[in-house]
PDB file of C-alpha atoms in Angstrom:
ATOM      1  CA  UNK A   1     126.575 106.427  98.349  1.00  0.00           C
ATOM      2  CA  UNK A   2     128.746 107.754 101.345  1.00  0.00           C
ATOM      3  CA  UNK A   3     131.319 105.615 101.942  1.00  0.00           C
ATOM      4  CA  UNK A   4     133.403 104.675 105.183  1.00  0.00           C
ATOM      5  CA  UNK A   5     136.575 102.653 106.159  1.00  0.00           C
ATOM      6  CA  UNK A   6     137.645 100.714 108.549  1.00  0.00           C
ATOM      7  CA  UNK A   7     141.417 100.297 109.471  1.00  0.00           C
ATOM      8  CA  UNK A   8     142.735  97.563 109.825  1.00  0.00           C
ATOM      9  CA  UNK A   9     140.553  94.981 108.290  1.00  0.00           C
ATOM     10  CA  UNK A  10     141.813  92.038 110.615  1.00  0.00           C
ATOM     11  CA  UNK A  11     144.477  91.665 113.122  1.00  0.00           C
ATOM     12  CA  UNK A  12     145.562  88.857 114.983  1.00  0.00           C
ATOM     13  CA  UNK A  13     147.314  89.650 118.560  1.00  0.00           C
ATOM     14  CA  UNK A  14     148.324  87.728 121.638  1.00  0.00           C
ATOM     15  CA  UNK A  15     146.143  88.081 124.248  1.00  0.00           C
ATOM     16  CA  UNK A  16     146.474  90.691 126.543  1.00  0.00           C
ATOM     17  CA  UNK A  17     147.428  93.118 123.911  1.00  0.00           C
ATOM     18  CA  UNK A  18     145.232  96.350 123.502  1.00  0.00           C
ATOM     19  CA  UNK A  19     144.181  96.764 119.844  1.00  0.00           C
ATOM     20  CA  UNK A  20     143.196 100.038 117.630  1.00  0.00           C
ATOM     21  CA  UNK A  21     140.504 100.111 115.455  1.00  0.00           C
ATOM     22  CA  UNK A  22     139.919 103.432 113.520  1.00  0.00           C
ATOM     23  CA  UNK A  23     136.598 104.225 111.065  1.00  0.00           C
ATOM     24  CA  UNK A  24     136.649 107.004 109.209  1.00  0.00           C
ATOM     25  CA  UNK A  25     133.639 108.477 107.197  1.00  0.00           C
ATOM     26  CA  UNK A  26     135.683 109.530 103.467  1.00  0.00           C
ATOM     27  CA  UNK A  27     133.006 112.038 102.151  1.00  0.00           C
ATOM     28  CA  UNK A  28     131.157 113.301 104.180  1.00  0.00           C
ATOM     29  CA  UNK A  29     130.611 114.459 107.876  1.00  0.00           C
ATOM     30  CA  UNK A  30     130.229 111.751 110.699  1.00  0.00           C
ATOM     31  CA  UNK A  31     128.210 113.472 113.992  1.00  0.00           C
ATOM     32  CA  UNK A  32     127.325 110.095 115.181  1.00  0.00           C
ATOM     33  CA  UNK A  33     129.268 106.759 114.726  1.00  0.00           C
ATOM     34  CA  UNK A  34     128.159 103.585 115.552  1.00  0.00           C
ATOM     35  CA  UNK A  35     129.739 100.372 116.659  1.00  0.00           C
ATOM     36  CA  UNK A  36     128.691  97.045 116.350  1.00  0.00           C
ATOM     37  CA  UNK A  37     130.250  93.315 116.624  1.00  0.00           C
ATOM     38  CA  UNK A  38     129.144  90.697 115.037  1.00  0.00           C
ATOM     39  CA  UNK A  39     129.505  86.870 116.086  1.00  0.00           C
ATOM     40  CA  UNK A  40     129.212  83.655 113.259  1.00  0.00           C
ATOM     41  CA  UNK A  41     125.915  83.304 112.371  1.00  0.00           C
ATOM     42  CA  UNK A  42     124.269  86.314 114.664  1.00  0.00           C
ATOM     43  CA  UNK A  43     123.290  89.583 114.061  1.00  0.00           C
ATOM     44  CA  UNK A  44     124.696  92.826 114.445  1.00  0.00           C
ATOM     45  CA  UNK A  45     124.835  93.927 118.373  1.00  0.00           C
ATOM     46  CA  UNK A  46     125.135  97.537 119.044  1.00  0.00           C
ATOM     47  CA  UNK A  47     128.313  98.209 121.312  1.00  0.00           C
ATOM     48  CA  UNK A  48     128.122 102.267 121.110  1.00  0.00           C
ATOM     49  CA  UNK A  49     127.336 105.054 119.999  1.00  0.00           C
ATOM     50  CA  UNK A  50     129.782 107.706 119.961  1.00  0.00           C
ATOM     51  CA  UNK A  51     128.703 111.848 118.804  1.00  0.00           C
ATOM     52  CA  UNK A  52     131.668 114.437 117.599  1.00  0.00           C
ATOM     53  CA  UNK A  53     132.949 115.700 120.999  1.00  0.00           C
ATOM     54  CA  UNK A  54     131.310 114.026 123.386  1.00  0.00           C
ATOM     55  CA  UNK A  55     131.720 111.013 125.485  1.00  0.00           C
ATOM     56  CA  UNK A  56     130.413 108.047 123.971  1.00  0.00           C
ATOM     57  CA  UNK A  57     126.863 106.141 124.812  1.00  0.00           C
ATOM     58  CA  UNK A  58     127.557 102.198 125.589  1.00  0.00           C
ATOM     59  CA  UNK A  59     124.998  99.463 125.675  1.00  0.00           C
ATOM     60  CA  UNK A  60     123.681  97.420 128.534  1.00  0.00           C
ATOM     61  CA  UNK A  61     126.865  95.125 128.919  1.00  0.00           C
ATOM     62  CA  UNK A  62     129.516  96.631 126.996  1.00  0.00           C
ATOM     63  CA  UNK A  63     132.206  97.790 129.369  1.00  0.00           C
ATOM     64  CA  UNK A  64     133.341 101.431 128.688  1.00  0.00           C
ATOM     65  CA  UNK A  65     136.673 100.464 130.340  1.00  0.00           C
ATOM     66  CA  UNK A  66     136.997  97.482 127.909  1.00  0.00           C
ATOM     67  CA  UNK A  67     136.650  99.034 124.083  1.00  0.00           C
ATOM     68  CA  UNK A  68     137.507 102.985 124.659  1.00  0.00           C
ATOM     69  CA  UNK A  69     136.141 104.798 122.012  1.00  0.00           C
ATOM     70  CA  UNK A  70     137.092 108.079 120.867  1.00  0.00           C
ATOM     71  CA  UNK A  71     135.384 110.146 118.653  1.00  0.00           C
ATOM     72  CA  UNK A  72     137.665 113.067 117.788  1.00  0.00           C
ATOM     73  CA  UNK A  73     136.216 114.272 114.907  1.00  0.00           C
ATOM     74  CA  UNK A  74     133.923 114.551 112.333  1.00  0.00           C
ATOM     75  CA  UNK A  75     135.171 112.046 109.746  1.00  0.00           C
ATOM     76  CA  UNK A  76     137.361 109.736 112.225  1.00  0.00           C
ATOM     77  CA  UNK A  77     135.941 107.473 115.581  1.00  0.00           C
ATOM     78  CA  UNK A  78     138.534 104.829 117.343  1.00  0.00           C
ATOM     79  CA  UNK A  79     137.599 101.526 119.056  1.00  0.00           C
ATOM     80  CA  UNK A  80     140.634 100.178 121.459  1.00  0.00           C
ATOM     81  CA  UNK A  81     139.765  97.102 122.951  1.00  0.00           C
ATOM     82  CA  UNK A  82     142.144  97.161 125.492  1.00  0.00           C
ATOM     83  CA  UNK A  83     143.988  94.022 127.376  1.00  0.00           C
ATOM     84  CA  UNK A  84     141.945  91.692 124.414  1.00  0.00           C
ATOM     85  CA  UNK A  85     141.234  87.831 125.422  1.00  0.00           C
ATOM     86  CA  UNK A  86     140.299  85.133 123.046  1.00  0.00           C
ATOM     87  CA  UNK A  87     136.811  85.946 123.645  1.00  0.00           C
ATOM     88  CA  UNK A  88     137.141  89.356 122.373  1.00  0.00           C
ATOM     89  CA  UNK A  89     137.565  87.965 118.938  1.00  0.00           C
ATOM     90  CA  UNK A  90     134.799  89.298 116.201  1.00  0.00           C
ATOM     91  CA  UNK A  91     133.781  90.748 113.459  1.00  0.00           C
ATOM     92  CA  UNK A  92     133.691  94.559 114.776  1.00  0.00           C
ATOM     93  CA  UNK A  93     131.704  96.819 111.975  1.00  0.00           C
ATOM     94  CA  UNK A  94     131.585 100.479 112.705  1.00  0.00           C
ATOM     95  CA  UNK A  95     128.596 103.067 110.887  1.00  0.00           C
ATOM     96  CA  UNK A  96     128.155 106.787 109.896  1.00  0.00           C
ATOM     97  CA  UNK A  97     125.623 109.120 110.100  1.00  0.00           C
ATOM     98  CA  UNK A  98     125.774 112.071 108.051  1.00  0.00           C
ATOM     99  CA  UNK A  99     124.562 115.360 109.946  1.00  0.00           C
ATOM    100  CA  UNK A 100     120.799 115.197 109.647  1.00  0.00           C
ATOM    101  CA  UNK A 101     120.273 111.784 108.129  1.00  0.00           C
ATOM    102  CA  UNK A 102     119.040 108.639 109.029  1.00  0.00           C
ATOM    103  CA  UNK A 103     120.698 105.991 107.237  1.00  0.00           C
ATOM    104  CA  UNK A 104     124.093 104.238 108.795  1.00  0.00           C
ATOM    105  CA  UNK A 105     126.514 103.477 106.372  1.00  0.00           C
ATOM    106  CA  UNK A 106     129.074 100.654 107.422  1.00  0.00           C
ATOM    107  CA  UNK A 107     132.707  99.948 106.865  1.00  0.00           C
ATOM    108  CA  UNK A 108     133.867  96.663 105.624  1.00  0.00           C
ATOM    109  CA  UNK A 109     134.354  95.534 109.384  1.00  0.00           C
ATOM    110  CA  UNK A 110     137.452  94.185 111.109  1.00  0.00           C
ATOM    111  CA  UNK A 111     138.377  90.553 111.800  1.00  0.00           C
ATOM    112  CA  UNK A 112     139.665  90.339 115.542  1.00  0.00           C
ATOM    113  CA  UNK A 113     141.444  87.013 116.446  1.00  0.00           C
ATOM    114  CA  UNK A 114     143.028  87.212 119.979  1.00  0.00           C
ATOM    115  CA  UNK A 115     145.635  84.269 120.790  1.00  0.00           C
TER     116      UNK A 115
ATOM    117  CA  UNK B   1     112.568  90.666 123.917  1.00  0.00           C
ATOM    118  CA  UNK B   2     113.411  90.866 119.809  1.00  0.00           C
ATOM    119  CA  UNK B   3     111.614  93.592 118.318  1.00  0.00           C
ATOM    120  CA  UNK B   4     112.516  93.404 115.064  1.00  0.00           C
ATOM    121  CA  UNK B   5     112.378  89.738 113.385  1.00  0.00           C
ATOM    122  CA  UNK B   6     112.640  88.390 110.230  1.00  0.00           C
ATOM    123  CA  UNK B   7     111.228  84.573 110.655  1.00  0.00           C
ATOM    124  CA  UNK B   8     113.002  82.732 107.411  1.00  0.00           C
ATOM    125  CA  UNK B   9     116.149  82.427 108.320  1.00  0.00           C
ATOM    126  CA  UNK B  10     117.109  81.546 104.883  1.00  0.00           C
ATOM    127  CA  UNK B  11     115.497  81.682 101.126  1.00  0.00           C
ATOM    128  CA  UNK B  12     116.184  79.446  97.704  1.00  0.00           C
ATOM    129  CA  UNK B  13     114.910  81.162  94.378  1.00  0.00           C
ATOM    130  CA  UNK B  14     115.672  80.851  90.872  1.00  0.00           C
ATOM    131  CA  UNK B  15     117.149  83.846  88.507  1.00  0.00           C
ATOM    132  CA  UNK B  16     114.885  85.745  86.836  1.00  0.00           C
ATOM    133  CA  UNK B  17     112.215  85.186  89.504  1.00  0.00           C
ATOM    134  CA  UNK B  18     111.386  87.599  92.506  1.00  0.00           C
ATOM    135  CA  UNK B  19     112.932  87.480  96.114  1.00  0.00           C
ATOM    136  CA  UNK B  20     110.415  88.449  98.737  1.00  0.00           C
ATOM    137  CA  UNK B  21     112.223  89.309 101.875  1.00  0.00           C
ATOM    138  CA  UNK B  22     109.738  89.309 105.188  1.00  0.00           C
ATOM    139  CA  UNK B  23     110.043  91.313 108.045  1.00  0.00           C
ATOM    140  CA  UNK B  24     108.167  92.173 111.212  1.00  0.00           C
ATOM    141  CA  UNK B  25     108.689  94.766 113.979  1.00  0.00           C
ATOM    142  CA  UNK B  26     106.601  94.506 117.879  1.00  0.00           C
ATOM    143  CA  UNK B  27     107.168  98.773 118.449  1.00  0.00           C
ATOM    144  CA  UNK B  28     104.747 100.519 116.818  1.00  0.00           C
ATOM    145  CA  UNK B  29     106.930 103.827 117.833  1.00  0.00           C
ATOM    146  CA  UNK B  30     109.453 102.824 115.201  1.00  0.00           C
ATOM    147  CA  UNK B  31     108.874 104.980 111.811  1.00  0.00           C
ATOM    148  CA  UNK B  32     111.620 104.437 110.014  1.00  0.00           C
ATOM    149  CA  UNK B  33     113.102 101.069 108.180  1.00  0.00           C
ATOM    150  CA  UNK B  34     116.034 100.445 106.163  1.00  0.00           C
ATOM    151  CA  UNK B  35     117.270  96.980 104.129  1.00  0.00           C
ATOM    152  CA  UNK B  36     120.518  95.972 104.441  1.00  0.00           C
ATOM    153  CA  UNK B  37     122.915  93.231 102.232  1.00  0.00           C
ATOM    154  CA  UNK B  38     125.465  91.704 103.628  1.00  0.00           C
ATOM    155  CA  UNK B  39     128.418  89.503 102.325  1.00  0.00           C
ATOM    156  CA  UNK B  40     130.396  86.971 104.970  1.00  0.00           C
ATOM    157  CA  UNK B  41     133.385  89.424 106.844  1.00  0.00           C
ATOM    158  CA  UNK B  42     132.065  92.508 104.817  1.00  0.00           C
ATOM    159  CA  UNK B  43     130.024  95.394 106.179  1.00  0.00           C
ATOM    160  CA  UNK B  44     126.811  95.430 105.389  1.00  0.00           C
ATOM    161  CA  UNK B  45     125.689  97.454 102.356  1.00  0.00           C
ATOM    162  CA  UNK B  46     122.646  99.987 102.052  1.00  0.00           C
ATOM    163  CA  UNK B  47     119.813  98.908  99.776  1.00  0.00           C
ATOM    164  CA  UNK B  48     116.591 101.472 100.873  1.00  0.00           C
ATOM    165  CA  UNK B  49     114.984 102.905 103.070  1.00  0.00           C
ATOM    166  CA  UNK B  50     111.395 104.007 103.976  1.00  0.00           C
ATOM    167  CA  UNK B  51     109.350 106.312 106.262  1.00  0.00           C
ATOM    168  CA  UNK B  52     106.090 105.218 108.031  1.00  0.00           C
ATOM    169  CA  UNK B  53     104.280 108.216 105.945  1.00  0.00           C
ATOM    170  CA  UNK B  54     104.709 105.976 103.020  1.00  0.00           C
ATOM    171  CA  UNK B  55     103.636 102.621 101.931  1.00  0.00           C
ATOM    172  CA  UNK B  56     106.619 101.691  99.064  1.00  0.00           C
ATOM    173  CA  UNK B  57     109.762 102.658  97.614  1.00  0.00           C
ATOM    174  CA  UNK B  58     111.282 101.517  94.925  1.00  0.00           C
ATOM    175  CA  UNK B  59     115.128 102.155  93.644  1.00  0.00           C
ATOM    176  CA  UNK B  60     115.816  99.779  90.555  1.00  0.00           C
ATOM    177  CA  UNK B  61     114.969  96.045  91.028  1.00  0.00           C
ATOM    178  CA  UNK B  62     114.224  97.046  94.870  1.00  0.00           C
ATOM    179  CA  UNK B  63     110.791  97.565  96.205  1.00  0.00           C
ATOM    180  CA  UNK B  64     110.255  97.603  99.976  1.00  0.00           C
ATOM    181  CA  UNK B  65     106.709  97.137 101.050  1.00  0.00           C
ATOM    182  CA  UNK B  66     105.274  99.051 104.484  1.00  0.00           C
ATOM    183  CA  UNK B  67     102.313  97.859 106.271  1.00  0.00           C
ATOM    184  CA  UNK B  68     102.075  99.828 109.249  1.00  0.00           C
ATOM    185  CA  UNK B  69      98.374  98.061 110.721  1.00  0.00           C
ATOM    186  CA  UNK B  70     100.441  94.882 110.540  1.00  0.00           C
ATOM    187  CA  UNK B  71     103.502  96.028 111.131  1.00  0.00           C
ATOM    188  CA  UNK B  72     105.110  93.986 108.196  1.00  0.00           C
ATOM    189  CA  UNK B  73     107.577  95.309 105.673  1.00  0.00           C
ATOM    190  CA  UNK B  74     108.684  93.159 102.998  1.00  0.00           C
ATOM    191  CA  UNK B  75     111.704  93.848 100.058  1.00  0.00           C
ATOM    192  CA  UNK B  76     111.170  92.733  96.386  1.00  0.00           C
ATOM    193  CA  UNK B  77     113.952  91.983  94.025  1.00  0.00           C
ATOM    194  CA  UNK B  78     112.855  91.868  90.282  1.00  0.00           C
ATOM    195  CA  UNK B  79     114.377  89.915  88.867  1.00  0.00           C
ATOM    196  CA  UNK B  80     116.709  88.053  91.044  1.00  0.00           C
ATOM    197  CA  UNK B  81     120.014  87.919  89.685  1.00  0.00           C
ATOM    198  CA  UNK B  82     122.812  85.119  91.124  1.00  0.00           C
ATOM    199  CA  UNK B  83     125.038  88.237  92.537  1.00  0.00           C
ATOM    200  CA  UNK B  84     121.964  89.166  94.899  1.00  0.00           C
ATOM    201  CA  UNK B  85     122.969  86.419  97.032  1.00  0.00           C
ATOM    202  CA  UNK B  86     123.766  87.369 100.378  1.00  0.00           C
ATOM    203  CA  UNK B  87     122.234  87.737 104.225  1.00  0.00           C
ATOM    204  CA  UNK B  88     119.544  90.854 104.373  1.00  0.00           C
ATOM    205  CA  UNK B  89     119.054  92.627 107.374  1.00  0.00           C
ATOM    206  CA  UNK B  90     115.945  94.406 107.842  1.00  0.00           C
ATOM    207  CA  UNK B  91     116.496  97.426 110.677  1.00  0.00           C
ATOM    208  CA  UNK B  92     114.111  99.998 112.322  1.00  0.00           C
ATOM    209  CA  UNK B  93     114.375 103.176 113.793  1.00  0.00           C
ATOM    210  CA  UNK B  94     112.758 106.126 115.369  1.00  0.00           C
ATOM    211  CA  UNK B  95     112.983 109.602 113.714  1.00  0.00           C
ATOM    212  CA  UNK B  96     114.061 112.606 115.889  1.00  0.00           C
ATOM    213  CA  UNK B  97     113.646 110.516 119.585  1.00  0.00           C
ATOM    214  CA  UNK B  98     116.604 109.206 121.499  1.00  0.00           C
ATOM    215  CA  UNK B  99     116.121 105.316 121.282  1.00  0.00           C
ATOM    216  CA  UNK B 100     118.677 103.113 123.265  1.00  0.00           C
ATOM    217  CA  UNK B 101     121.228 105.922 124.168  1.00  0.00           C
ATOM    218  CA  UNK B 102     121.309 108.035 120.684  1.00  0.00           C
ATOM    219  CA  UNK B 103     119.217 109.051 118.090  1.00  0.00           C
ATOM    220  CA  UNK B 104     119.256 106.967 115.206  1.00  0.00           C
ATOM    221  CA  UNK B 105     120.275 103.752 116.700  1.00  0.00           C
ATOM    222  CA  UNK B 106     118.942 101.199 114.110  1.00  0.00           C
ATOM    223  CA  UNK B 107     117.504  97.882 115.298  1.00  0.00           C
ATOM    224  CA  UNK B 108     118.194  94.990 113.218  1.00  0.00           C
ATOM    225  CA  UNK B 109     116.671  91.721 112.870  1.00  0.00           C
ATOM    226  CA  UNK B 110     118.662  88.620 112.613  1.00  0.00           C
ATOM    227  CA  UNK B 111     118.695  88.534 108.815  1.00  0.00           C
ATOM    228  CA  UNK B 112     117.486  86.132 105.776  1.00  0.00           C
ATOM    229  CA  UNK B 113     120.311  84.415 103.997  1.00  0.00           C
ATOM    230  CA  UNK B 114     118.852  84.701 100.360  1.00  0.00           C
ATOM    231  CA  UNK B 115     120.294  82.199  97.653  1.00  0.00           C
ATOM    232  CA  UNK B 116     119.517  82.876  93.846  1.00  0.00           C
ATOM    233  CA  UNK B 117     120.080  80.284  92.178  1.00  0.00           C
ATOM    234  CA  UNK B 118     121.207  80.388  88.261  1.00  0.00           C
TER     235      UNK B 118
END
């Protein structure tokens, strides 16, 4: 199966700090990338979607100015949650979709722990 | 409004015996519906996938059941082995239509923590 990564898989920073998160699909094509968080015991919310080249799509809620996301090309999409509080910690998962296709395929998620 | 929900929140079953994994959607729009597993602080992992024009698929021990009239789609694991144990995530989508700012965005249901137990 197509496989993506996430980078890095936790990070612990004071708060007020603005934090990079980078997904990258490793074999194939990306156009659209997904991100989600996920809080203990919840589901997975949609934050964005991002497509090659364009700005990216946020959900009811998420502010755009808050978690920048950057989706420069076809195998790599960033997630900078800028100026992070405590209650930005989570589990943030990113997805891939190949060109065409309908299935996601996730990284392993990052661990977020703001001080 | 939750329109994709999977009602057990959790499931206990024996190796060697099946895992039946429930889950209903409200949109009759969406048309296609993927199973996810997931492990705690992992991403979740692809299992299968199926359109609305069919009623099964199968990949290995996987089955995933469509009812469209009811709305109901349901994943089988035969036979459950101790490894399967994890949270599945049922999601739903809509083929070729913009749905919730992109095309493709998957739906997910709050998941079924699924315990086989040896």
């Amino acid at each position: 199966g197509a496989v993506v990564s996430q980078h890095p898989s936790w990070v612990i920073c004071k708060s007020g700090t603005s934090v990079k998160i980078e997904c990258r699909s490793l074999d194939f094509q990306a156009t659209t990338m997904f991100w989600y968080r996920q809080f203990p015991k919840q589901s997975l919310m949609l934050m964005a979607t991002s497509n090659e080249g364009s700005k990216a799509t946020y959900e009811q809620g998420v502010e755009k100015d808050k978690f920048l996301i950057n989706h420069a090309s076809l195998t790599l999409s960033t997630l900078t949650v800028t100026s992070a509080h405590p209650e930005d910690s989570s589990f943030y998962i990113c997805s891939a979709v190949n060109r065409g296709r309908l299935t996601q395929y996730f990284g392993p998620g990052t661990r977020l722990l703001v001080l | 409004d939750q329109q994709v929900k999977q009602n057990s929140p959790s499931l206990s079953v024996q190796e060697g015996r099946i895992s039946i994994l429930n889950c209903d959607y409200t949109n009759s729009m969406f048309d296609y519906f993927l199973w996810y597993k997931k492990y705690p602080a992992e991403g979740p992992t692809f299992l299968i996938s199926i359109s609305s024009i069919k009623d099964k698929n199968e990949d290995g021990r996987f089955t995933v059941f469509l009812n469209k009239s009811a709305k109901h789609l349901s994943l089988h694991i035969v036979p459950s082995q101790p490894g399967d144990s994890a949270v599945y995530f049922c999601a739903a989508s809509r083929i070729g239509m913009n749905y919730g700012g992109s095309q493709g965005n998957l739906i997910f249901g709050k998941g079924t923590k699924l315990s086989v137990k040896p």
